[in-house]
PDB file of C-alpha atoms and ligand atoms in Angstrom:
ATOM      1  CA  MET A   1      94.688 139.461 108.989  1.00 59.00           C
ATOM      2  CA  PRO A   2      97.634 139.009 112.291  1.00 68.00           C
ATOM      3  CA  ALA A   3      99.929 136.359 112.111  1.00 84.00           C
ATOM      4  CA  MET A   4      98.933 133.396 113.425  1.00 91.00           C
ATOM      5  CA  ASN A   5     100.438 130.361 115.825  1.00 95.00           C
ATOM      6  CA  CYS A   6     101.185 127.190 114.670  1.00 95.00           C
ATOM      7  CA  ASP A   7      97.884 126.306 117.057  1.00 95.00           C
ATOM      8  CA  GLU A   8      96.094 128.430 114.579  1.00 97.00           C
ATOM      9  CA  LEU A   9      97.324 127.602 111.658  1.00 98.00           C
ATOM     10  CA  MET A  10      96.692 123.857 112.042  1.00 97.00           C
ATOM     11  CA  THR A  11      92.979 124.615 113.473  1.00 97.00           C
ATOM     12  CA  ARG A  12      92.648 126.374 110.067  1.00 98.00           C
ATOM     13  CA  ILE A  13      94.333 123.680 108.006  1.00 98.00           C
ATOM     14  CA  GLN A  14      91.986 121.219 109.876  1.00 98.00           C
ATOM     15  CA  ALA A  15      88.357 123.349 108.926  1.00 98.00           C
ATOM     16  CA  LEU A  16      89.783 124.191 105.159  1.00 98.00           C
ATOM     17  CA  GLU A  17      90.716 120.534 104.517  1.00 98.00           C
ATOM     18  CA  PHE A  18      88.061 118.807 106.811  1.00 98.00           C
ATOM     19  CA  THR A  19      85.498 121.194 104.327  1.00 98.00           C
ATOM     20  CA  ALA A  20      87.521 120.261 101.071  1.00 98.00           C
ATOM     21  CA  VAL A  21      86.884 116.422 102.083  1.00 98.00           C
ATOM     22  CA  ASP A  22      83.278 117.191 102.289  1.00 98.00           C
ATOM     23  CA  LEU A  23      83.543 118.429  99.130  1.00 98.00           C
ATOM     24  CA  ASN A  24      84.962 115.944  97.316  1.00 98.00           C
ATOM     25  CA  LEU A  25      83.209 113.280  98.562  1.00 98.00           C
ATOM     26  CA  TYR A  26      80.539 115.152  97.300  1.00 98.00           C
ATOM     27  CA  LEU A  27      81.368 115.764  93.801  1.00 98.00           C
ATOM     28  CA  ASP A  28      82.156 112.184  93.818  1.00 98.00           C
ATOM     29  CA  THR A  29      78.307 111.543  93.437  1.00 98.00           C
ATOM     30  CA  HIS A  30      77.963 115.114  91.985  1.00 98.00           C
ATOM     31  CA  PRO A  31      80.071 115.907  89.164  1.00 98.00           C
ATOM     32  CA  CYS A  32      78.260 118.528  86.902  1.00 98.00           C
ATOM     33  CA  ASP A  33      77.353 120.666  90.251  1.00 98.00           C
ATOM     34  CA  ALA A  34      79.635 123.438  88.765  1.00 98.00           C
ATOM     35  CA  ARG A  35      79.309 126.029  92.073  1.00 98.00           C
ATOM     36  CA  ALA A  36      80.727 122.650  93.920  1.00 98.00           C
ATOM     37  CA  VAL A  37      83.593 122.605  91.974  1.00 98.00           C
ATOM     38  CA  ALA A  38      84.684 125.797  92.285  1.00 98.00           C
ATOM     39  CA  ASP A  39      83.755 126.066  95.874  1.00 98.00           C
ATOM     40  CA  TYR A  40      86.369 122.944  95.854  1.00 98.00           C
ATOM     41  CA  ASN A  41      89.688 124.888  94.050  1.00 98.00           C
ATOM     42  CA  GLN A  42      88.239 127.979  96.103  1.00 98.00           C
ATOM     43  CA  VAL A  43      89.121 125.822  99.442  1.00 98.00           C
ATOM     44  CA  ALA A  44      92.095 123.868  97.507  1.00 98.00           C
ATOM     45  CA  ALA A  45      93.855 127.250  97.047  1.00 98.00           C
ATOM     46  CA  ALA A  46      92.850 128.751 100.722  1.00 98.00           C
ATOM     47  CA  LEU A  47      94.712 124.836 101.955  1.00 98.00           C
ATOM     48  CA  ALA A  48      97.845 125.144 100.006  1.00 98.00           C
ATOM     49  CA  GLN A  49      98.094 128.627 100.943  1.00 98.00           C
ATOM     50  CA  THR A  50      97.457 128.064 104.482  1.00 98.00           C
ATOM     51  CA  VAL A  51      99.891 125.184 104.305  1.00 98.00           C
ATOM     52  CA  ALA A  52     102.771 127.200 102.957  1.00 97.00           C
ATOM     53  CA  ALA A  53     102.038 128.916 105.957  1.00 97.00           C
ATOM     54  CA  TYR A  54     102.309 126.493 108.697  1.00 97.00           C
ATOM     55  CA  GLU A  55     105.533 125.185 107.249  1.00 96.00           C
ATOM     56  CA  ARG A  56     107.318 127.995 107.028  1.00 94.00           C
ATOM     57  CA  VAL A  57     107.286 128.450 110.631  1.00 93.00           C
ATOM     58  CA  CYS A  58     105.743 124.979 112.382  1.00 94.00           C
ATOM     59  CA  GLY A  59     107.888 121.716 109.961  1.00 95.00           C
ATOM     60  CA  PRO A  60     106.638 119.691 107.438  1.00 97.00           C
ATOM     61  CA  LEU A  61     102.877 118.662 107.182  1.00 97.00           C
ATOM     62  CA  ALA A  62     103.227 115.809 104.973  1.00 97.00           C
ATOM     63  CA  ASN A  63     106.212 112.811 104.044  1.00 95.00           C
ATOM     64  CA  PHE A  64     107.495 111.433 101.266  1.00 94.00           C
ATOM     65  CA  GLY A  65     108.350 115.019  99.091  1.00 93.00           C
ATOM     66  CA  GLN A  66     104.891 116.764  99.999  1.00 92.00           C
ATOM     67  CA  SER A  67     106.993 119.093 102.237  1.00 92.00           C
ATOM     68  CA  GLN A  68     110.107 120.067 102.072  1.00 89.00           C
ATOM     69  CA  SER A  69     112.987 120.115 105.337  1.00 88.00           C
ATOM     70  CA  CYS A  70     114.910 123.432 105.419  1.00 84.00           C
ATOM     71  CA  GLY A  71     118.372 122.837 106.250  1.00 85.00           C
ATOM     72  CA  ARG A  72     118.608 119.645 109.006  1.00 90.00           C
ATOM     73  CA  TRP A  73     115.141 116.281 108.578  1.00 93.00           C
ATOM     74  CA  ALA A  74     113.032 118.248 110.219  1.00 93.00           C
ATOM     75  CA  TRP A  75     110.237 115.443 109.724  1.00 95.00           C
ATOM     76  CA  VAL A  76     110.035 114.193 112.906  1.00 94.00           C
ATOM     77  CA  GLU A  77     111.125 117.213 115.087  1.00 91.00           C
ATOM     78  CA  GLN A  78     107.450 117.772 115.761  1.00 90.00           C
ATOM     79  CA  PRO A  79     105.249 115.800 117.877  1.00 94.00           C
ATOM     80  CA  TRP A  80     102.770 113.228 116.397  1.00 96.00           C
ATOM     81  CA  PRO A  81      99.328 114.423 116.065  1.00 97.00           C
ATOM     82  CA  TRP A  82      97.978 111.630 119.207  1.00 97.00           C
ATOM     83  CA  GLU A  83     100.946 114.107 121.618  1.00 95.00           C
ATOM     84  CA  THR A  84      99.000 116.907 121.282  1.00 72.00           C
ATOM     85  CA  GLN A  85      97.975 117.264 124.955  1.00 65.00           C
ATOM     86  CA  GLY A  86     100.770 117.437 127.823  1.00 51.00           C
TER      87      GLY A  86
ATOM     88  CA  MET B   1      99.638 104.886  96.567  1.00 97.00           C
ATOM     89  CA  TRP B   2      99.568 106.981 100.914  1.00 97.00           C
ATOM     90  CA  VAL B   3     101.040 110.076 102.060  1.00 97.00           C
ATOM     91  CA  TYR B   4     101.082 111.048 105.742  1.00 98.00           C
ATOM     92  CA  GLU B   5      99.554 114.638 107.233  1.00 98.00           C
ATOM     93  CA  LYS B   6     101.012 114.797 110.490  1.00 97.00           C
ATOM     94  CA  LYS B   7      97.895 115.940 111.564  1.00 97.00           C
ATOM     95  CA  LEU B   8      93.968 114.658 112.612  1.00 98.00           C
ATOM     96  CA  GLU B   9      91.274 115.450 110.482  1.00 98.00           C
ATOM     97  CA  TYR B  10      89.757 116.265 113.568  1.00 98.00           C
ATOM     98  CA  PRO B  11      90.959 117.881 116.908  1.00 97.00           C
ATOM     99  CA  VAL B  12      91.407 115.603 120.150  1.00 97.00           C
ATOM    100  CA  LYS B  13      91.042 116.346 123.632  1.00 96.00           C
ATOM    101  CA  VAL B  14      90.619 114.003 126.556  1.00 97.00           C
ATOM    102  CA  SER B  15      89.954 115.203 130.513  1.00 97.00           C
ATOM    103  CA  GLY B  16      92.130 112.836 131.590  1.00 96.00           C
ATOM    104  CA  PRO B  17      93.005 109.461 131.639  1.00 97.00           C
ATOM    105  CA  ASN B  18      90.258 106.652 131.714  1.00 98.00           C
ATOM    106  CA  PRO B  19      90.086 103.880 131.071  1.00 98.00           C
ATOM    107  CA  LYS B  20      86.273 102.819 131.285  1.00 98.00           C
ATOM    108  CA  LEU B  21      85.605 104.688 128.587  1.00 98.00           C
ATOM    109  CA  ALA B  22      88.860 103.914 126.762  1.00 98.00           C
ATOM    110  CA  LYS B  23      87.244  99.694 126.705  1.00 98.00           C
ATOM    111  CA  THR B  24      84.213 100.975 125.128  1.00 98.00           C
ATOM    112  CA  VAL B  25      85.746 103.560 122.244  1.00 98.00           C
ATOM    113  CA  ILE B  26      88.155 100.585 121.567  1.00 98.00           C
ATOM    114  CA  THR B  27      84.925  98.925 119.856  1.00 98.00           C
ATOM    115  CA  GLN B  28      86.177 101.759 116.910  1.00 98.00           C
ATOM    116  CA  TYR B  29      89.378 100.810 116.422  1.00 98.00           C
ATOM    117  CA  GLY B  30      88.935  97.119 116.318  1.00 98.00           C
ATOM    118  CA  GLY B  31      85.357  96.186 116.729  1.00 98.00           C
ATOM    119  CA  PRO B  32      82.666  94.602 114.066  1.00 98.00           C
ATOM    120  CA  ASP B  33      81.446  97.608 113.117  1.00 98.00           C
ATOM    121  CA  GLY B  34      84.990 100.184 113.574  1.00 98.00           C
ATOM    122  CA  GLU B  35      86.897 101.922 111.948  1.00 98.00           C
ATOM    123  CA  LEU B  36      90.250  99.044 110.293  1.00 98.00           C
ATOM    124  CA  GLY B  37      87.274  97.242 109.425  1.00 98.00           C
ATOM    125  CA  ALA B  38      85.767 100.309 106.816  1.00 98.00           C
ATOM    126  CA  SER B  39      88.642 101.310 105.808  1.00 98.00           C
ATOM    127  CA  LEU B  40      89.861  97.834 104.536  1.00 98.00           C
ATOM    128  CA  ARG B  41      86.693  97.002 103.260  1.00 98.00           C
ATOM    129  CA  TYR B  42      86.179 100.032 100.927  1.00 98.00           C
ATOM    130  CA  LEU B  43      89.827 100.360  99.895  1.00 98.00           C
ATOM    131  CA  THR B  44      89.057  95.936  99.381  1.00 98.00           C
ATOM    132  CA  GLN B  45      86.698  96.342  97.556  1.00 98.00           C
ATOM    133  CA  ARG B  46      87.341  99.289  95.210  1.00 98.00           C
ATOM    134  CA  TYR B  47      89.336  97.186  92.772  1.00 98.00           C
ATOM    135  CA  SER B  48      86.812  95.388  91.106  1.00 97.00           C
ATOM    136  CA  MET B  49      83.806  98.110  91.121  1.00 97.00           C
ATOM    137  CA  PRO B  50      82.758  98.892  87.362  1.00 96.00           C
ATOM    138  CA  THR B  51      83.065 102.887  87.096  1.00 96.00           C
ATOM    139  CA  SER B  52      85.694 105.228  87.027  1.00 97.00           C
ATOM    140  CA  GLN B  53      83.657 106.714  90.166  1.00 98.00           C
ATOM    141  CA  VAL B  54      82.625 104.012  92.546  1.00 98.00           C
ATOM    142  CA  LYS B  55      86.174 103.181  91.957  1.00 98.00           C
ATOM    143  CA  GLY B  56      86.607 107.234  93.254  1.00 98.00           C
ATOM    144  CA  VAL B  57      83.657 106.677  96.043  1.00 98.00           C
ATOM    145  CA  LEU B  58      85.562 104.293  97.563  1.00 98.00           C
ATOM    146  CA  THR B  59      88.565 105.265  97.522  1.00 98.00           C
ATOM    147  CA  ASP B  60      88.028 108.321  98.824  1.00 98.00           C
ATOM    148  CA  ILE B  61      85.786 106.997 102.317  1.00 98.00           C
ATOM    149  CA  GLY B  62      88.228 104.366 102.769  1.00 98.00           C
ATOM    150  CA  THR B  63      91.234 107.045 102.544  1.00 98.00           C
ATOM    151  CA  GLU B  64      88.811 109.326 105.074  1.00 98.00           C
ATOM    152  CA  GLU B  65      87.898 106.195 107.313  1.00 98.00           C
ATOM    153  CA  LEU B  66      91.975 105.265 108.185  1.00 98.00           C
ATOM    154  CA  ALA B  67      91.724 108.865 109.203  1.00 98.00           C
ATOM    155  CA  HIS B  68      88.751 108.331 111.251  1.00 98.00           C
ATOM    156  CA  MET B  69      90.565 104.999 113.291  1.00 98.00           C
ATOM    157  CA  GLU B  70      93.404 107.447 114.124  1.00 98.00           C
ATOM    158  CA  ILE B  71      91.223 109.539 115.733  1.00 98.00           C
ATOM    159  CA  VAL B  72      89.972 106.572 117.505  1.00 98.00           C
ATOM    160  CA  ALA B  73      93.576 105.914 118.411  1.00 98.00           C
ATOM    161  CA  ALA B  74      93.994 109.256 119.774  1.00 98.00           C
ATOM    162  CA  ILE B  75      91.065 108.910 122.081  1.00 98.00           C
ATOM    163  CA  VAL B  76      92.236 105.552 123.240  1.00 98.00           C
ATOM    164  CA  TYR B  77      95.752 106.314 122.674  1.00 98.00           C
ATOM    165  CA  ASN B  78      95.094 109.547 125.153  1.00 98.00           C
ATOM    166  CA  LEU B  79      92.574 107.934 127.834  1.00 98.00           C
ATOM    167  CA  LEU B  80      94.899 105.512 128.791  1.00 98.00           C
ATOM    168  CA  LYS B  81      98.259 106.823 128.990  1.00 97.00           C
ATOM    169  CA  GLY B  82      99.800 107.593 132.539  1.00 96.00           C
ATOM    170  CA  ALA B  83      96.095 105.729 133.909  1.00 98.00           C
ATOM    171  CA  PRO B  84      96.466 103.768 136.893  1.00 98.00           C
ATOM    172  CA  LEU B  85      96.768 100.619 137.666  1.00 98.00           C
ATOM    173  CA  GLU B  86      93.804 100.401 139.873  1.00 98.00           C
ATOM    174  CA  GLN B  87      91.732 102.071 137.204  1.00 98.00           C
ATOM    175  CA  ILE B  88      92.800  99.659 134.736  1.00 98.00           C
ATOM    176  CA  LYS B  89      91.427  96.543 136.671  1.00 98.00           C
ATOM    177  CA  ALA B  90      88.783  98.278 138.002  1.00 98.00           C
ATOM    178  CA  ALA B  91      87.549  98.884 134.410  1.00 98.00           C
ATOM    179  CA  GLY B  92      87.519  95.507 133.899  1.00 97.00           C
ATOM    180  CA  MET B  93      90.800  96.423 131.307  1.00 97.00           C
ATOM    181  CA  GLU B  94      93.523  94.441 133.200  1.00 97.00           C
ATOM    182  CA  GLY B  95      93.007  91.112 130.331  1.00 97.00           C
ATOM    183  CA  TYR B  96      93.929  94.055 128.164  1.00 98.00           C
ATOM    184  CA  TYR B  97      96.755  95.226 129.562  1.00 98.00           C
ATOM    185  CA  ALA B  98      98.320  91.727 130.066  1.00 98.00           C
ATOM    186  CA  ASP B  99      98.757  91.498 126.598  1.00 98.00           C
ATOM    187  CA  HIS B 100      99.073  94.819 125.505  1.00 98.00           C
ATOM    188  CA  ASP B 101     100.134  97.299 128.523  1.00 98.00           C
ATOM    189  CA  ARG B 102      98.570 100.781 127.612  1.00 98.00           C
ATOM    190  CA  ALA B 103      99.253 100.595 123.529  1.00 98.00           C
ATOM    191  CA  LEU B 104      96.835 100.616 120.775  1.00 98.00           C
ATOM    192  CA  PHE B 105      95.553  97.144 119.506  1.00 98.00           C
ATOM    193  CA  PHE B 106      92.590  96.193 117.386  1.00 98.00           C
ATOM    194  CA  VAL B 107      90.040  94.558 119.689  1.00 98.00           C
ATOM    195  CA  ASN B 108      86.416  95.139 120.603  1.00 98.00           C
ATOM    196  CA  GLY B 109      85.108  96.719 123.639  1.00 97.00           C
ATOM    197  CA  ASP B 110      85.778  92.724 125.455  1.00 97.00           C
ATOM    198  CA  GLY B 111      88.676  92.009 123.809  1.00 97.00           C
ATOM    199  CA  VAL B 112      87.793  90.077 120.335  1.00 98.00           C
ATOM    200  CA  PRO B 113      91.050  91.103 118.428  1.00 98.00           C
ATOM    201  CA  TRP B 114      88.837  92.014 114.778  1.00 98.00           C
ATOM    202  CA  VAL B 115      89.295  89.442 111.990  1.00 98.00           C
ATOM    203  CA  ALA B 116      88.991  89.258 108.202  1.00 98.00           C
ATOM    204  CA  ALA B 117      85.175  87.922 108.397  1.00 98.00           C
ATOM    205  CA  TYR B 118      83.742  91.341 109.735  1.00 98.00           C
ATOM    206  CA  ILE B 119      83.890  92.433 106.226  1.00 98.00           C
ATOM    207  CA  GLN B 120      83.439  90.669 102.496  1.00 98.00           C
ATOM    208  CA  SER B 121      84.142  91.751  98.885  1.00 98.00           C
ATOM    209  CA  LYS B 122      81.116  90.092  96.694  1.00 98.00           C
ATOM    210  CA  GLY B 123      82.755  91.474  93.288  1.00 97.00           C
ATOM    211  CA  ASP B 124      79.314  92.443  92.487  1.00 97.00           C
ATOM    212  CA  PRO B 125      78.799  95.925  93.154  1.00 98.00           C
ATOM    213  CA  ILE B 126      75.147  96.021  94.461  1.00 98.00           C
ATOM    214  CA  ALA B 127      75.932  93.595  96.717  1.00 98.00           C
ATOM    215  CA  ASP B 128      78.948  95.191  98.101  1.00 98.00           C
ATOM    216  CA  LEU B 129      77.316  98.659  97.895  1.00 98.00           C
ATOM    217  CA  HIS B 130      74.733  97.549  99.927  1.00 98.00           C
ATOM    218  CA  GLU B 131      76.969  96.129 102.658  1.00 98.00           C
ATOM    219  CA  ASP B 132      78.897  99.490 102.387  1.00 98.00           C
ATOM    220  CA  MET B 133      74.952 101.501 103.590  1.00 98.00           C
ATOM    221  CA  ALA B 134      74.516  98.901 105.986  1.00 98.00           C
ATOM    222  CA  ALA B 135      78.479  99.538 107.962  1.00 98.00           C
ATOM    223  CA  GLU B 136      77.737 103.245 107.845  1.00 98.00           C
ATOM    224  CA  GLU B 137      74.847 102.038 110.180  1.00 98.00           C
ATOM    225  CA  LYS B 138      76.111 100.203 112.483  1.00 98.00           C
ATOM    226  CA  ALA B 139      78.939 102.087 113.281  1.00 98.00           C
ATOM    227  CA  ARG B 140      76.467 105.914 113.468  1.00 98.00           C
ATOM    228  CA  SER B 141      74.479 103.370 115.574  1.00 98.00           C
ATOM    229  CA  THR B 142      77.982 102.653 117.548  1.00 98.00           C
ATOM    230  CA  TYR B 143      78.644 105.727 118.004  1.00 98.00           C
ATOM    231  CA  GLU B 144      75.518 106.611 119.823  1.00 98.00           C
ATOM    232  CA  HIS B 145      75.929 103.601 122.068  1.00 98.00           C
ATOM    233  CA  LEU B 146      79.020 105.604 122.818  1.00 98.00           C
ATOM    234  CA  ILE B 147      78.060 108.971 123.396  1.00 98.00           C
ATOM    235  CA  ASN B 148      75.680 107.431 125.414  1.00 98.00           C
ATOM    236  CA  LEU B 149      78.350 105.898 127.902  1.00 98.00           C
ATOM    237  CA  SER B 150      80.970 108.859 127.334  1.00 98.00           C
ATOM    238  CA  ASP B 151      81.778 110.512 130.900  1.00 98.00           C
ATOM    239  CA  ASP B 152      83.963 112.803 128.935  1.00 98.00           C
ATOM    240  CA  PRO B 153      83.042 115.797 127.367  1.00 98.00           C
ATOM    241  CA  GLY B 154      85.855 116.166 124.864  1.00 98.00           C
ATOM    242  CA  VAL B 155      85.625 112.960 123.763  1.00 98.00           C
ATOM    243  CA  THR B 156      81.524 113.189 123.318  1.00 98.00           C
ATOM    244  CA  ASP B 157      82.389 115.663 120.757  1.00 98.00           C
ATOM    245  CA  VAL B 158      84.533 114.037 119.069  1.00 98.00           C
ATOM    246  CA  LEU B 159      81.665 110.914 119.314  1.00 98.00           C
ATOM    247  CA  ARG B 160      79.720 113.624 117.382  1.00 98.00           C
ATOM    248  CA  PHE B 161      81.977 114.079 114.621  1.00 98.00           C
ATOM    249  CA  LEU B 162      82.408 110.476 114.408  1.00 98.00           C
ATOM    250  CA  ARG B 163      78.639 109.937 114.053  1.00 98.00           C
ATOM    251  CA  GLU B 164      77.709 112.669 111.547  1.00 98.00           C
ATOM    252  CA  ARG B 165      80.677 111.531 108.736  1.00 98.00           C
ATOM    253  CA  GLU B 166      79.652 107.773 108.973  1.00 98.00           C
ATOM    254  CA  VAL B 167      76.342 109.478 108.060  1.00 98.00           C
ATOM    255  CA  VAL B 168      77.054 112.065 105.283  1.00 98.00           C
ATOM    256  CA  HIS B 169      79.094 108.239 104.558  1.00 98.00           C
ATOM    257  CA  PHE B 170      75.502 106.496 104.162  1.00 98.00           C
ATOM    258  CA  GLN B 171      74.251 109.095 101.609  1.00 98.00           C
ATOM    259  CA  ARG B 172      77.407 109.016  99.781  1.00 98.00           C
ATOM    260  CA  PHE B 173      76.946 104.754  99.167  1.00 98.00           C
ATOM    261  CA  GLY B 174      72.987 105.512  98.329  1.00 98.00           C
ATOM    262  CA  GLU B 175      73.780 107.681  95.844  1.00 98.00           C
ATOM    263  CA  THR B 176      76.542 105.793  94.429  1.00 98.00           C
ATOM    264  CA  LEU B 177      74.318 102.692  94.254  1.00 98.00           C
ATOM    265  CA  ASN B 178      71.308 104.704  92.628  1.00 98.00           C
ATOM    266  CA  ILE B 179      74.618 105.574  89.920  1.00 97.00           C
ATOM    267  CA  VAL B 180      75.355 101.495  89.746  1.00 97.00           C
ATOM    268  CA  GLN B 181      71.944 100.611  89.595  1.00 96.00           C
ATOM    269  CA  GLU B 182      71.620 102.844  86.810  1.00 95.00           C
ATOM    270  CA  HIS B 183      74.409 101.595  84.687  1.00 94.00           C
ATOM    271  CA  LEU B 184      73.967  98.106  84.291  1.00 92.00           C
ATOM    272  CA  SER B 185      70.461  98.802  83.311  1.00 91.00           C
ATOM    273  CA  SER B 186      71.413 100.485  81.016  1.00 86.00           C
ATOM    274  CA  ARG B 187      73.972  98.102  80.167  1.00 73.00           C
ATOM    275  CA  LYS B 188      71.040  95.653  79.930  1.00 65.00           C
ATOM    276  CA  PHE B 189      68.121  97.081  77.707  1.00 59.00           C
ATOM    277  CA  TRP B 190      70.899  98.425  75.039  1.00 50.00           C
TER     278      TRP B 190
HETATM  279 FE1  FE2 C 201      82.505 106.138 107.952  1.00 60.36          FE
END
């Protein structure tokens, strides 16, 4: 797979995390569905990998100790999610 | 506690300034069936729920609603950003502009501010979950009205996503209601 740029990585994160949100809500009311648990775990692993790839290049995705800054404090350097267009 | 992720749950792209559309979409920010009310309703009802499972449903759906509130804010922010005063006046938003400029505030389409009386927390899980199911249907219906009004295909696309989520939340609350009813009746007859 060719290296993805920040926009492509973000799109992938949004897709994976949405899948996780939807499976999470489903599992809240169907906790014994082993196949859905396996799907959830697989998505969670892929999401963690993609977030790590994103943060290496594009900056921290989350605050309060969930992401590291390399060198200087990078949290406020990238635009905010509602500022994505020109 | 909550952790913030610097991303939207679903991407928002608008075609350009459109205060007329912003004036209607803002009702899902601070209107009676909007996302502020939805998130606060579930996140405050959860404390007195009878089982861990029900607390989980309300915590998770309430948290997703916070993400929806941010999506609606991103739509309204971008529809108002750089909008000329002439357009704002033509949209009948000059009253809003006088109080808030192009900032976000919790009002419905007619400028009526959000009130806590839009939501309820009864300490009765059957009553609360029925309210939650009704709230999801009312939000779905509002998104359908907004889709009918939208003249921006990018906004319509996001409104469709949000409408779908209300359908899923309604489904999950219905399942939760059945789970609670079983839980309560098994306790009563044991
Ligand atoms: Fe909802």
